[in-house]
Structure formats: structure tokens, C-alpha cells
XYZ file of C-alpha atoms in Angstrom:
427
model
C 0.000 0.000 0.000
C 1.337 3.478 -0.853
C 2.013 6.137 1.800
C -0.850 8.213 0.345
C -3.653 5.704 -0.131
C -7.194 6.549 -1.133
C -10.210 5.340 0.803
C -10.969 2.883 -1.993
C -7.459 1.426 -2.177
C -7.324 0.954 1.588
C -10.583 -0.946 1.798
C -9.346 -3.253 -0.978
C -6.204 -4.168 0.951
C -6.592 -7.684 2.467
C -4.645 -6.760 5.612
C -7.091 -4.010 6.588
C -10.354 -4.734 4.762
C -11.846 -7.060 7.453
C -11.658 -4.241 10.020
C -13.666 -1.819 7.916
C -16.238 -4.389 6.831
C -16.619 -5.544 10.432
C -17.274 -1.981 11.552
C -19.929 -1.466 8.889
C -21.703 -4.598 10.081
C -21.163 -3.913 13.780
C -22.275 -0.292 13.514
C -25.402 -1.331 11.637
C -26.220 -3.445 14.653
C -25.386 -0.541 16.971
C -28.010 1.556 15.182
C -30.616 -1.112 15.804
C -29.529 -1.543 19.400
C -29.644 2.176 20.154
C -33.321 2.402 19.260
C -34.259 -1.081 20.470
C -33.089 -0.416 24.032
C -34.995 2.852 24.436
C -38.240 1.733 22.809
C -38.027 -1.763 24.275
C -37.973 -0.384 27.818
C -40.870 1.966 27.059
C -42.949 -0.717 25.320
C -42.592 -2.979 28.347
C -44.213 -0.232 30.421
C -41.209 1.055 32.352
C -41.753 4.710 31.357
C -39.200 7.533 30.930
C -37.546 6.848 34.294
C -37.174 3.143 33.541
C -35.851 3.878 30.068
C -33.243 6.228 31.550
C -32.191 3.589 34.077
C -31.741 0.895 31.407
C -29.769 3.209 29.122
C -27.655 4.349 32.072
C -26.900 0.730 32.974
C -25.604 0.180 29.453
C -23.286 3.173 29.922
C -22.215 2.261 33.480
C -19.617 -0.435 32.579
C -17.730 2.249 30.678
C -16.043 2.814 34.043
C -14.151 -0.390 33.169
C -12.583 1.368 30.180
C -9.222 1.599 31.978
C -9.154 -2.173 32.291
C -10.099 -2.301 28.616
C -7.061 -0.153 27.859
C -4.763 -2.555 29.691
C -6.290 -5.507 27.832
C -5.982 -3.661 24.515
C -2.241 -3.097 25.049
C -1.478 -6.522 26.510
C -3.139 -8.783 23.923
C -3.515 -8.790 20.160
C -6.014 -6.048 19.492
C -8.005 -7.860 16.815
C -8.596 -10.711 19.299
C -9.776 -8.235 21.945
C -12.216 -6.659 19.476
C -13.573 -10.031 18.360
C -14.104 -11.112 21.967
C -15.957 -7.893 22.784
C -18.280 -8.327 19.788
C -19.032 -11.897 20.864
C -19.979 -10.731 24.353
C -22.239 -8.074 22.825
C -23.943 -10.713 20.669
C -24.825 -12.739 23.778
C -26.236 -9.701 25.601
C -28.369 -8.517 22.680
C -29.691 -12.004 21.967
C -30.963 -12.160 25.539
C -32.511 -8.688 25.245
C -34.235 -9.782 22.042
C -35.814 -12.699 23.892
C -37.083 -10.336 26.610
C -38.608 -7.885 24.133
C -40.149 -10.604 21.965
C -41.654 -12.289 25.017
C -43.273 -8.974 25.928
C -42.345 -9.189 29.573
C -39.179 -8.638 31.552
C -38.491 -6.963 34.853
C -36.672 -3.660 34.873
C -33.764 -5.272 36.702
C -33.448 -8.010 34.079
C -33.160 -5.370 31.381
C -30.638 -3.468 33.492
C -28.479 -6.568 33.954
C -28.401 -7.329 30.242
C -27.701 -3.685 29.450
C -24.735 -3.857 31.827
C -23.402 -6.857 29.882
C -23.749 -5.028 26.564
C -22.012 -1.983 28.039
C -19.129 -4.126 29.303
C -18.487 -5.292 25.755
C -18.283 -1.668 24.620
C -15.841 -0.769 27.420
C -13.474 -3.506 26.265
C -13.933 -2.678 22.572
C -13.399 1.073 22.510
C -9.732 1.505 23.647
C -8.474 -1.217 21.297
C -10.506 0.031 18.313
C -8.452 3.190 17.840
C -5.163 1.549 18.756
C -5.528 -1.084 16.054
C -5.098 1.473 13.272
C -1.465 1.976 14.341
C -1.017 -1.817 14.228
C -2.265 -2.192 10.670
C -0.904 0.808 8.726
C 2.146 3.069 8.636
C 2.269 6.615 10.009
C 1.548 8.401 6.673
C -1.489 6.145 6.124
C -3.123 6.666 9.516
C -5.283 9.704 8.781
C -6.791 7.965 5.752
C -7.312 4.785 7.792
C -8.964 6.723 10.623
C -11.204 8.479 8.119
C -12.207 5.157 6.595
C -12.833 3.682 10.044
C -15.141 6.589 10.870
C -16.791 6.267 7.477
C -17.366 2.557 8.109
C -18.956 3.332 11.474
C -21.079 6.062 9.917
C -22.196 3.851 7.047
C -23.332 1.163 9.434
C -25.107 3.633 11.708
C -26.820 5.209 8.721
C -28.129 1.831 7.591
C -29.094 0.783 11.108
C -30.758 3.985 12.243
C -32.558 4.576 8.940
C -34.171 1.134 9.046
C -34.407 0.436 12.789
C -37.244 2.890 13.330
C -39.229 1.196 10.570
C -38.518 -2.279 11.974
C -39.514 -1.215 15.496
C -42.713 0.428 14.265
C -43.639 -2.610 12.159
C -42.399 -5.569 14.228
C -41.355 -4.236 17.631
C -38.017 -3.689 19.407
C -37.417 -7.416 19.878
C -36.550 -7.927 16.221
C -34.305 -4.873 16.269
C -32.381 -6.345 19.219
C -32.109 -9.682 17.390
C -30.581 -7.928 14.374
C -28.066 -6.251 16.679
C -27.089 -9.660 18.101
C -26.604 -11.166 14.649
C -24.564 -8.184 13.447
C -22.247 -8.409 16.466
C -21.615 -12.090 15.833
C -20.822 -11.526 12.141
C -18.487 -8.659 13.047
C -16.648 -10.909 15.524
C -16.038 -13.507 12.825
C -14.699 -10.866 10.429
C -12.317 -9.449 13.037
C -10.704 -12.851 13.575
C -9.303 -12.539 10.030
C -7.016 -9.644 11.038
C -3.425 -10.098 12.202
C -1.984 -7.708 14.785
C 1.219 -7.768 16.893
C 1.630 -8.225 20.616
C 3.218 -5.012 21.887
C 3.848 -6.065 25.472
C 6.458 -8.787 25.927
C 5.149 -9.589 29.403
C 2.708 -8.224 31.947
C 4.141 -5.821 34.540
C 1.053 -5.513 36.726
C -2.217 -3.747 36.054
C -1.535 -0.789 38.358
C 1.907 -0.119 36.879
C 0.502 -0.330 33.371
C -2.279 2.109 34.242
C 0.253 4.494 35.768
C 2.388 4.357 32.625
C -0.637 5.249 30.532
C -1.524 8.100 32.914
C 1.970 9.596 32.669
C 1.818 9.532 28.893
C -1.665 11.091 28.958
C -0.710 13.973 31.282
C 2.572 14.741 29.483
C 0.777 16.883 26.882
C -1.413 19.748 28.097
C -3.563 19.862 24.957
C -4.509 16.200 25.447
C -6.044 16.577 28.886
C -7.587 20.013 28.210
C -9.394 18.758 25.104
C -10.325 15.598 27.006
C -12.189 17.735 29.557
C -14.054 19.429 26.722
C -14.802 16.072 25.094
C -16.185 14.799 28.393
C -18.696 17.643 28.725
C -19.748 17.465 25.081
C -20.199 13.693 25.115
C -22.325 13.871 28.265
C -24.632 16.367 26.543
C -24.734 14.417 23.282
C -25.365 11.071 25.007
C -28.280 12.498 27.000
C -29.683 14.095 23.856
C -29.368 10.995 21.660
C -30.358 8.343 24.182
C -33.163 10.034 26.133
C -34.124 13.617 25.283
C -34.442 13.153 21.514
C -36.534 9.970 21.688
C -38.845 11.568 24.290
C -39.261 14.688 22.138
C -40.250 12.720 19.023
C -42.420 10.290 20.974
C -44.594 13.170 22.216
C -46.118 14.492 19.037
C -43.035 14.913 16.848
C -43.003 11.855 14.597
C -42.255 8.958 16.964
C -39.591 6.289 16.397
C -39.625 6.708 12.613
C -38.807 10.406 12.910
C -36.030 9.861 15.431
C -34.550 7.129 13.258
C -34.441 9.554 10.322
C -32.983 12.344 12.480
C -30.147 10.182 13.772
C -29.619 8.634 10.336
C -29.076 12.130 8.941
C -26.290 12.636 11.446
C -24.745 9.378 10.258
C -25.060 10.577 6.652
C -23.175 13.720 7.650
C -20.503 11.522 9.180
C -20.017 9.845 5.801
C -19.346 13.196 4.179
C -17.172 14.241 7.099
C -14.965 11.174 6.656
C -14.382 12.039 2.992
C -13.354 15.574 3.986
C -11.179 14.349 6.852
C -9.273 11.950 4.603
C -8.029 14.919 2.556
C -7.918 17.912 4.923
C -4.629 18.440 6.753
C -5.192 21.584 8.854
C -2.151 23.620 9.874
C -3.479 23.610 13.466
C -5.134 20.229 14.120
C -5.364 20.863 17.872
C -7.204 24.150 17.344
C -9.551 22.472 14.868
C -10.309 19.779 17.462
C -11.152 22.491 19.999
C -13.690 24.266 17.778
C -15.462 21.490 15.873
C -17.467 20.066 18.847
C -19.440 23.327 19.151
C -21.623 22.214 16.230
C -23.220 19.581 18.476
C -25.178 22.425 20.116
C -27.076 23.312 16.928
C -29.754 20.550 16.938
C -30.085 20.770 20.709
C -30.900 24.478 20.606
C -33.265 23.953 17.673
C -35.107 21.258 19.606
C -35.277 23.645 22.531
C -37.054 26.094 20.236
C -39.648 23.436 19.294
C -38.394 23.003 15.726
C -40.311 20.427 13.593
C -38.505 17.135 13.217
C -37.713 17.486 9.454
C -35.748 20.662 10.243
C -33.987 18.862 13.084
C -33.061 16.084 10.681
C -31.479 18.599 8.309
C -29.661 20.323 11.183
C -28.133 17.031 12.346
C -26.100 16.940 9.137
C -23.712 19.634 10.424
C -22.603 17.950 13.684
C -22.396 14.658 11.796
C -19.847 16.176 9.419
C -17.895 18.120 12.023
C -17.782 15.443 14.710
C -16.331 12.946 12.259
C -13.657 15.394 11.135
C -12.929 16.001 14.821
C -12.608 12.280 15.543
C -10.248 11.668 12.622
C -8.002 14.619 13.523
C -8.045 13.719 17.225
C -7.194 10.047 16.865
C -4.594 10.668 14.174
C -2.863 13.202 16.411
C -3.026 10.786 19.355
C -1.556 7.956 17.250
C 1.248 10.238 16.053
C 2.009 11.517 19.555
C 2.195 8.284 21.572
C 4.082 5.026 20.931
C 1.871 2.079 19.915
C 2.414 0.009 23.052
C 0.545 2.575 25.195
C -2.153 3.673 22.738
C -5.036 1.680 24.207
C -4.261 2.914 27.726
C -3.969 6.535 26.598
C -7.249 6.102 24.706
C -8.881 4.775 27.858
C -7.738 7.794 29.898
C -9.096 10.201 27.264
C -12.597 8.723 27.483
C -12.729 7.758 31.170
C -14.297 11.012 32.354
C -16.975 10.966 29.682
C -17.740 7.309 30.293
C -17.848 7.853 34.061
C -20.290 10.768 33.865
C -22.474 9.506 31.013
C -24.461 6.974 33.127
C -25.341 9.649 35.693
C -26.202 12.143 32.952
C -28.437 9.694 31.108
C -30.039 8.591 34.362
C -30.787 12.226 35.182
C -31.922 13.160 31.667
C -35.153 11.145 31.828
C -36.534 12.662 35.048
C -35.216 16.099 34.027
C -36.953 15.915 30.660
C -40.082 14.663 32.409
C -40.034 17.574 34.834
C -38.938 20.423 32.529
C -39.937 18.948 29.202
C -37.661 17.641 26.431
C -37.305 21.100 24.872
C -35.897 22.715 27.984
C -33.608 19.745 28.644
C -32.254 19.968 25.076
C -31.558 23.699 25.523
C -29.538 22.999 28.658
C -27.409 20.486 26.752
C -26.791 22.937 23.905
C -25.707 25.692 26.272
C -23.313 23.315 28.052
C -21.595 22.501 24.737
C -21.160 26.196 23.882
C -19.886 27.157 27.347
C -17.142 24.503 27.440
C -16.048 25.364 23.897
C -15.630 29.005 24.871
C -13.723 27.874 27.960
C -11.280 25.848 25.877
C -10.830 28.805 23.525
C -9.519 30.888 26.438
C -6.514 28.527 26.836
C -3.707 30.224 24.928
C -1.838 27.025 24.069
C -5.022 25.669 22.477
C -5.559 28.851 20.448
C -1.970 28.595 19.238
C -2.751 25.071 18.111
C -0.091 22.854 16.581
C 1.715 23.541 13.351
C 1.944 19.873 12.521
C 1.237 16.406 13.836
C 3.760 15.706 16.615
C 6.063 12.740 16.809
C 6.078 10.497 19.878
C 8.106 11.916 22.758
C 11.776 11.493 22.015
C 11.158 11.759 18.265
C 10.918 8.051 17.553
C 8.531 5.153 17.678
C 9.372 2.635 20.383
C 10.035 -1.014 19.716
C 7.164 -3.465 20.259
C 8.511 -4.875 23.514
C 9.628 -1.569 25.004
C 7.695 -0.333 28.020
C 6.963 3.130 29.347
C 8.430 3.843 32.765
C 6.348 1.694 35.087
C 8.283 2.041 38.319
C 6.157 4.644 40.063
C 2.609 5.887 40.398
C 3.654 9.172 41.973
C 2.062 11.211 39.171
C -1.341 9.905 40.193
C -1.039 11.383 43.683
């Protein structure tokens, strides 16, 4: 493969193609699962509060993301991803049985949602690290763009059709499709070949400390991580609870929300094409500003905008958030050596994953008390406030003139290990 591959040439390469196909399939299932969980809980009579609790339980295991980072650095990453997809298939198959049977206690749904969330916590840190395993440095931005495009394609397919399936056949069939997609994705991922970066285990705590030291060594990493945390909390509450409640109460129902979220996924497709070609002079500054677009549909919903207008508005954050993700992960992969990537990834998302369950759990009662419109407005204002806050940091405004090299100016050998002898930086 050349150092300047196109999206088409990369997906045709046997060494990388299974990853992208697996993410199309897996993300299609994710689209079905996203709607199936919310409407399944409501259709079983658990109401907005019960729906919030189930969705929060799915997000709760994200607190295990640090352990997922250790696993993603210690074992072959394609094996970790395949195992996580298999676990997800089991959880969603059980949820499908509950929804199809038409009866399940709230705590049963919560337990199965926890299992599905655990699979995601293991999957996420290794997903972005695997790009550095499969392609060379000059190819990474294109690979990241294609990975985001694969995820967006699957979500577009899943979200665009899941609402129709739920309306016609119920959430049980949507959950069953999610289970099947996860299983197929697991089989595809087993076809990849990735290296083992850690020659031997040095202890979980020491490995976590090494990842923490790498994470805190760059100010822009942890400042933008704080921003990402606040934005993701607002977006998760909006997508998982506030949006579905808004459409369910006189604004088009599940079909409308499926179209709205599918439009965002369509924007992500376009964003991936742009991100594969755009090399901004200040990638860090671009990453600081792009998340502000997430506030647009939230503020429009707060104004009571009809759902077709909301669907059109979702195109903008879909485009910009994908460009953000590609620039962010490419910069991370260029900054840190491959043997710590999964752990650094886990530290960057820990705060968001830790707060998301509480935010989602609160979003249901808050939307029930204030109304979905007011709750959406609060989320939009939060996104704008944190973006302005990040803009006040001079080092962020200065940005970065180019993608940085790993500290020391070289890429470490596979069996080299970051300094693991102390956890003093955590104190």
C-alpha cells in the first residue's frame, strides 16, 4: 500500500479490509440496538424513568474502560475486538428474547444492558489503537477516516431502518438484528493479524500508571479531554433520552427519530471524505472548535423546531464530529508510541464514560419535569460554554503547526515499556 492511499485502495487491501467491513456490520447493529433499548424499555411499560435507568446501565460499565485499555495493550487487538463483539452478541440475543416475550423486569433489562455496556468498554480503547497496528504513520489519517466512514455507514443503515422495523415488528426484532450483526463482526475481526506489543505483563496498576503519565505529558490532550467529556455527556443524553422523548410526544415517533439520527450518520459519511483529505495547519485548534456544532440541533429542539428541520440540522454535527474524531485520533496515534495507545485512549474517554451513566439517568426525570425542549436547551448551552472555555486557553488557540512525533522523536520497539516504576504522578 502506498504512503498516500485513497479510501478505496485501503478498503481493498486484504490486511485491513476485514476491520472496515466488520465496523460497517457492527455499527449497523449498533443503530438497531440504540433504538431497540430505548423503545423496548418503554414498550414494556417502564416509562421515561425506567428507560433512563436501562440506558444508564448500558453506559455504566464504561467505568471499566481503563481495564479495557490494559487488555488492549497486553493482547492482540483484533482478538480483543472479536471477543468484545461476541460478548455483545450474547447480551443482545438475551434482550431480544425479553422484548419478543413482551415481559421482563426492569432489573433483568438493566443486567443485560450492563453486559452489553461491558463489551463496549473492552472494545473502545483497542478500536483506535488497532489502526497503528495495521498501517504506517503516513497512512493513519486515511485509515482513521475510513474507520469513521465505516462506522457512519453502518449507523446510517441501522438507524434509517431500525425505526421502521420497530414500528412494524417491535423492538425485539431490532435487538435480534443487533445480536446477529455483532456475531458476524466478531467472525470478520478474527481474520485480522496484529502484533503483541507487550512482551510480558508488569502488573495492572503499573501499566495504568504508565498510561496516565503519557496522557498527562501533553497539556492539549487533557484540556481537550475535559471538553470532550462535557460534550459527550450532553450528546449522550440528547441521543439516548431527550431526543426519543421529544419525538415520541407528538413529533413523529420512532420513525422520525430514526431519520434524524440517520441524517447525522449521513453527515458523518461526508465528514470522513473531507477528513481523509484535509490536513489543517493547526489540528489541535480544529479539534477544539469542531465540537461546538453539536449544540445546533439541541438548541433547535429547545425552540420546538419540527422534526424534518432537526433532521437537516443534524447533518452539520455529523460532518464536524467525524472530522474532529479523525483529527483527534490521528494526532493521538502520532504523539504516543503504539504500546501505550489503548491505555492513553482509555484515559481520554474515562471522564466521559464515568459521567455519562449519571447524565443519562438524570436526563429522563429532568426531561419529564422540565420537558424535552428545555432539557435539550440545557445540553446545547453546556456545549457552547465549554467550547468558549477551551478557547480561552492560549496554548489551544496557538494550536499545533503539525502532527507531533512520539516523545523522544521516535517510535518505540514493540517490547519496550513506558516507565512503570512509580505511580507518583497519580497522587
